[in-house]
XYZ file of C-alpha atoms in Angstrom:
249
model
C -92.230 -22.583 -173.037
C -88.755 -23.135 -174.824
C -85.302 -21.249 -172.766
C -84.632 -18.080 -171.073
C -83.221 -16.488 -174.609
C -87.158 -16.596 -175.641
C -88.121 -14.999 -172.761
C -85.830 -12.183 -172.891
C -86.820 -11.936 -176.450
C -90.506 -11.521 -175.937
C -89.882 -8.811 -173.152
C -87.676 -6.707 -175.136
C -90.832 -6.847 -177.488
C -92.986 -6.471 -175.370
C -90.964 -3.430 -173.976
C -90.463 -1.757 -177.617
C -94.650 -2.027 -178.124
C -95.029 -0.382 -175.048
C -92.824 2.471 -175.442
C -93.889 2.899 -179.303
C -97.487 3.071 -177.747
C -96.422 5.680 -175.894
C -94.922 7.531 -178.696
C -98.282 7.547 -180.541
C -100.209 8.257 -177.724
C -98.366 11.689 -177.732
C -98.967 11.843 -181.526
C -102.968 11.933 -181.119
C -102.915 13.710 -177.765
C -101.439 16.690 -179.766
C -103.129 19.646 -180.905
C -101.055 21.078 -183.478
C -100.279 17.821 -185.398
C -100.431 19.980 -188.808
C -97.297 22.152 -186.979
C -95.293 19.599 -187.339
C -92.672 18.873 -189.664
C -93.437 16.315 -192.538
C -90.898 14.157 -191.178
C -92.719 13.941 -187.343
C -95.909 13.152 -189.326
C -94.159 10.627 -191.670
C -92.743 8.422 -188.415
C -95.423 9.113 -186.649
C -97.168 7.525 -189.552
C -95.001 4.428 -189.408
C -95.690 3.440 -186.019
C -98.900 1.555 -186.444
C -96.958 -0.300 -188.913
C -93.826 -1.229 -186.412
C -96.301 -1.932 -183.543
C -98.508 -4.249 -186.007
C -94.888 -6.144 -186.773
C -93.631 -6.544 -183.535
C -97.006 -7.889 -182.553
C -96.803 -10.682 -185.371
C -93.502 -11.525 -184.312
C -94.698 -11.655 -181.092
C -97.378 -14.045 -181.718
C -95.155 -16.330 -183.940
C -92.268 -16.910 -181.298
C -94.849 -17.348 -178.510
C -97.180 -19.902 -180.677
C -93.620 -21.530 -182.041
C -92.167 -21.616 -178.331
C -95.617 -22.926 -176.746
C -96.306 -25.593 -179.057
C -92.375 -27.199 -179.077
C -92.544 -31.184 -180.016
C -89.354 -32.180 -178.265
C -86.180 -30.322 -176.833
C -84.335 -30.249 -180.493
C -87.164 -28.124 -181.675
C -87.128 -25.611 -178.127
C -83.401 -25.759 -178.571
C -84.150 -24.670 -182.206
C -86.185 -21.847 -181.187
C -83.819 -21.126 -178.317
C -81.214 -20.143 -180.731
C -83.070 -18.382 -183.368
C -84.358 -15.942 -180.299
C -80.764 -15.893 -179.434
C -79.481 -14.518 -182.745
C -82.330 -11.799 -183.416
C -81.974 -10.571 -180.252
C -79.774 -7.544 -181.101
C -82.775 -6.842 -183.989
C -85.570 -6.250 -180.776
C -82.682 -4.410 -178.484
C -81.696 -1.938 -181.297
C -85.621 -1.019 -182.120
C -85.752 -0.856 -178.099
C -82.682 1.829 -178.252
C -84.630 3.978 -180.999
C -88.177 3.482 -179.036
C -86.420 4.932 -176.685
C -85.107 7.759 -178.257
C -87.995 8.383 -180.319
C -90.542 8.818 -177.079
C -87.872 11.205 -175.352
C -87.992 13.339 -178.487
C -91.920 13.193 -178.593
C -92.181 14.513 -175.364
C -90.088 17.237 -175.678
C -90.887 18.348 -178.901
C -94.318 17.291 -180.292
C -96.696 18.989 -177.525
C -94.500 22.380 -177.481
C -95.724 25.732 -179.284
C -94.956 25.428 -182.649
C -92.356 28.424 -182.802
C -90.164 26.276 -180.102
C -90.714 22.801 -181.431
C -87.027 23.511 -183.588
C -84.611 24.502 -180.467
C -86.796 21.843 -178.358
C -85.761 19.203 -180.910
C -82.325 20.323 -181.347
C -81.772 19.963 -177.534
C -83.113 17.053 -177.109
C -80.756 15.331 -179.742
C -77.915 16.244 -177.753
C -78.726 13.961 -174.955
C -80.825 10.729 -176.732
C -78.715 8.127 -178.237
C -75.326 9.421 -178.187
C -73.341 8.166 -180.804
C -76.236 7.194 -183.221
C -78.198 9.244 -186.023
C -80.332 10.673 -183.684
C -83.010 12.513 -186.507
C -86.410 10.951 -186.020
C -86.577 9.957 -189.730
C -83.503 7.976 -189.279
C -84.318 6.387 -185.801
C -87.825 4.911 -187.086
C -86.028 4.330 -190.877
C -83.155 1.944 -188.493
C -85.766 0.536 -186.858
C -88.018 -0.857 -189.880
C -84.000 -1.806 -191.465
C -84.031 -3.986 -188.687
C -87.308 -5.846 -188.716
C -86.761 -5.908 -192.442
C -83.655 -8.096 -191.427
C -86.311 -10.856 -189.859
C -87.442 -12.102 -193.067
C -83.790 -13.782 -193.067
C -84.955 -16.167 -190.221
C -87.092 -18.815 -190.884
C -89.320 -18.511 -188.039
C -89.976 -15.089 -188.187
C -89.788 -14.318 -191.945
C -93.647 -14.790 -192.665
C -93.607 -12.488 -189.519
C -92.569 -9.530 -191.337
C -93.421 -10.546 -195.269
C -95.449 -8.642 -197.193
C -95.801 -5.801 -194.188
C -95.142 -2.594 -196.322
C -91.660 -2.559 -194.587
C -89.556 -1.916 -197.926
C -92.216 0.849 -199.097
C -91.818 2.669 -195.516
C -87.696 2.841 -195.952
C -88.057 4.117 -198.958
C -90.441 6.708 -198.191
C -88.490 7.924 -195.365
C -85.950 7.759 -197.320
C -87.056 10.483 -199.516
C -88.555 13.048 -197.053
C -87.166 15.859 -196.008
C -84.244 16.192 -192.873
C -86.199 17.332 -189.741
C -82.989 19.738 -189.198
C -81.958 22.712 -190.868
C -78.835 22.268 -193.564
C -76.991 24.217 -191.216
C -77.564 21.812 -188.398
C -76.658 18.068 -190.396
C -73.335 18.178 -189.489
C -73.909 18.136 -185.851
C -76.142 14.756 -186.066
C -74.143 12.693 -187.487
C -74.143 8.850 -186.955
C -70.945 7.791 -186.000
C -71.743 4.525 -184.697
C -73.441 2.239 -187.061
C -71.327 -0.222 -188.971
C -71.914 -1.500 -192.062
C -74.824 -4.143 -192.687
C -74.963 -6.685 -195.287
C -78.937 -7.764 -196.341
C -79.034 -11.056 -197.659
C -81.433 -10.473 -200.811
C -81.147 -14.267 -202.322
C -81.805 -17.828 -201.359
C -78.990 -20.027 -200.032
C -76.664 -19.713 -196.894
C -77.153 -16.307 -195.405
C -73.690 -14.722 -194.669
C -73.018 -12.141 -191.695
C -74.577 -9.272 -190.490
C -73.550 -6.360 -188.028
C -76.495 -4.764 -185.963
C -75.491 -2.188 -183.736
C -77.783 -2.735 -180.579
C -77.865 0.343 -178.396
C -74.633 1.553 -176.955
C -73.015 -1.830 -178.303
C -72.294 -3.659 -181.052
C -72.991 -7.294 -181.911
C -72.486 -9.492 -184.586
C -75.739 -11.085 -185.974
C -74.772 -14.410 -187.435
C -77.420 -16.654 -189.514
C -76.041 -19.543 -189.306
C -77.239 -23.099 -190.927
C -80.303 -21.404 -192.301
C -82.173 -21.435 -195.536
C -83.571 -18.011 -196.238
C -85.925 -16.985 -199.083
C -85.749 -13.838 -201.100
C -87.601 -10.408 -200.189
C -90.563 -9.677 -199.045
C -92.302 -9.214 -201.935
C -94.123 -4.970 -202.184
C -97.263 -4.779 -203.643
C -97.132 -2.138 -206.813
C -98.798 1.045 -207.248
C -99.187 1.070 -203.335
C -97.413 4.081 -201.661
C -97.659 6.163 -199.434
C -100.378 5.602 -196.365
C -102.389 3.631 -198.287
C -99.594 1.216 -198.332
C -99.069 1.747 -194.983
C -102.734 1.405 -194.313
C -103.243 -2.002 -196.542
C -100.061 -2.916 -194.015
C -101.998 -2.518 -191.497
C -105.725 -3.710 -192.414
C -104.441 -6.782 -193.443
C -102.036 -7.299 -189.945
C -105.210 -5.961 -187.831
C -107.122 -9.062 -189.436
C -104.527 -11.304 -187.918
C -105.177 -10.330 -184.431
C -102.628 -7.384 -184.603
């Protein structure tokens, strides 16, 4: 096993799959999933997807850390965990807030579920967008951003992950018009996606209640994941996930 910024990695994984688990163990526990509103059932839908990523990660820095030829290579590894680190404690921050909001809103009567919700996005990641749509759209924005290291990028290629962000993208706000205002993110910097080959340049991830700089340094990163056309939708969400359940997702 390579250094202790590996192992802190893989338990903040390990910690976001559990709580997602969670999440969608409320989901199929419920018996008014049609009640909900199209965004609910939209990042609902998107779990599978996040869970079948963070397991493939998972599995890559384990097999990479287990199988280390000399200390270079561990030291190699060590650092890599070290710089994605604020990726897996930022999807831990919305796995967070994403299960509170489940279990406040998704098992209520259907004619509460709206003043349950509100309420509960007054107390879950202050300072954040705090919408469901925009907590799981973050969180696939940030395993998108994996693809710029080079031992995670096979990870996370070719996972649906562009389709998803755009699809959440285009539903509609959970809230009322007359509600936005009140959500609004106010803590999020600006982040720059590195969409070419060559030296990648900075990035700023907000992770939780802090922010960190993400720097990719000395690294040569490929292009995109590359989407496959004509698939939208859940069946691109389900090819996603076929073809990750195949690899021991």
């Amino acid at each position: 096993m390579s250094g202790g910024e590996v192992i802190v990695v893989l338990g903040v994984i390990a910690s976001v799959i559990s709580i997602l688990d969670g999440a969608k163990q409320i989901i199929d526990a419920a018996q008014d999933v049609k009640g909900l509103h199209e965004a609910f059932r939209k990042v609902a839908e998107n779990i599978p997807l996040v869970l079948c990523t963070l397991k493939k990660v998972q599995q890559v820095l384990r097999m990479a850390s287990m199988n280390s030829p000399d200390t270079a290579h561990k030291m190699d590894i060590d650092h890599s965990a070290k710089e994605v680190r604020p990726v897996f404690e930022s999807c831990q921050t919305n796995a967070n807030a994403l299960y509170e909001i489940f279990k406040e809103v998704v098992p209520a009567d259907e004619d509460s579920r709206l003043e349950r919700y509100k309420k509960v996005l007054s107390t879950v990641a202050p300072g954040k967008k705090r919408k469901v749509e925009d907590l799981m759209k973050e969180t696939l924005e940030k395993l998108q951003l994996l693809h710029l290291n080079h031992f995670f990028e096979t990870a996370v290629s070719d996972m649906g992950l562009v389709n998803a962000i755009k699809e959440l993208d285009a539903v509609e706000s959970s809230l009322p018009d007359d509600e936005e205002g009140k959500y609004v993110n106010t803590g999020s910097g600006p982040q720059n996606i590195h969409e070419g080959s060559g030296e990648q340049y900075n990035n700023t991830i907000s992770g939780g209640e802090r922010n960190v700089q993400y720097v990719a340094k000395h690294q040569t990163f490929g292009g995109p994941p590359s989407e496959t056309e004509g698939q939208t939708g859940m069946d691109a969400h389900q090819g996603a996930r076929s073809s990750v359940t195949g690899g021991g997702c």
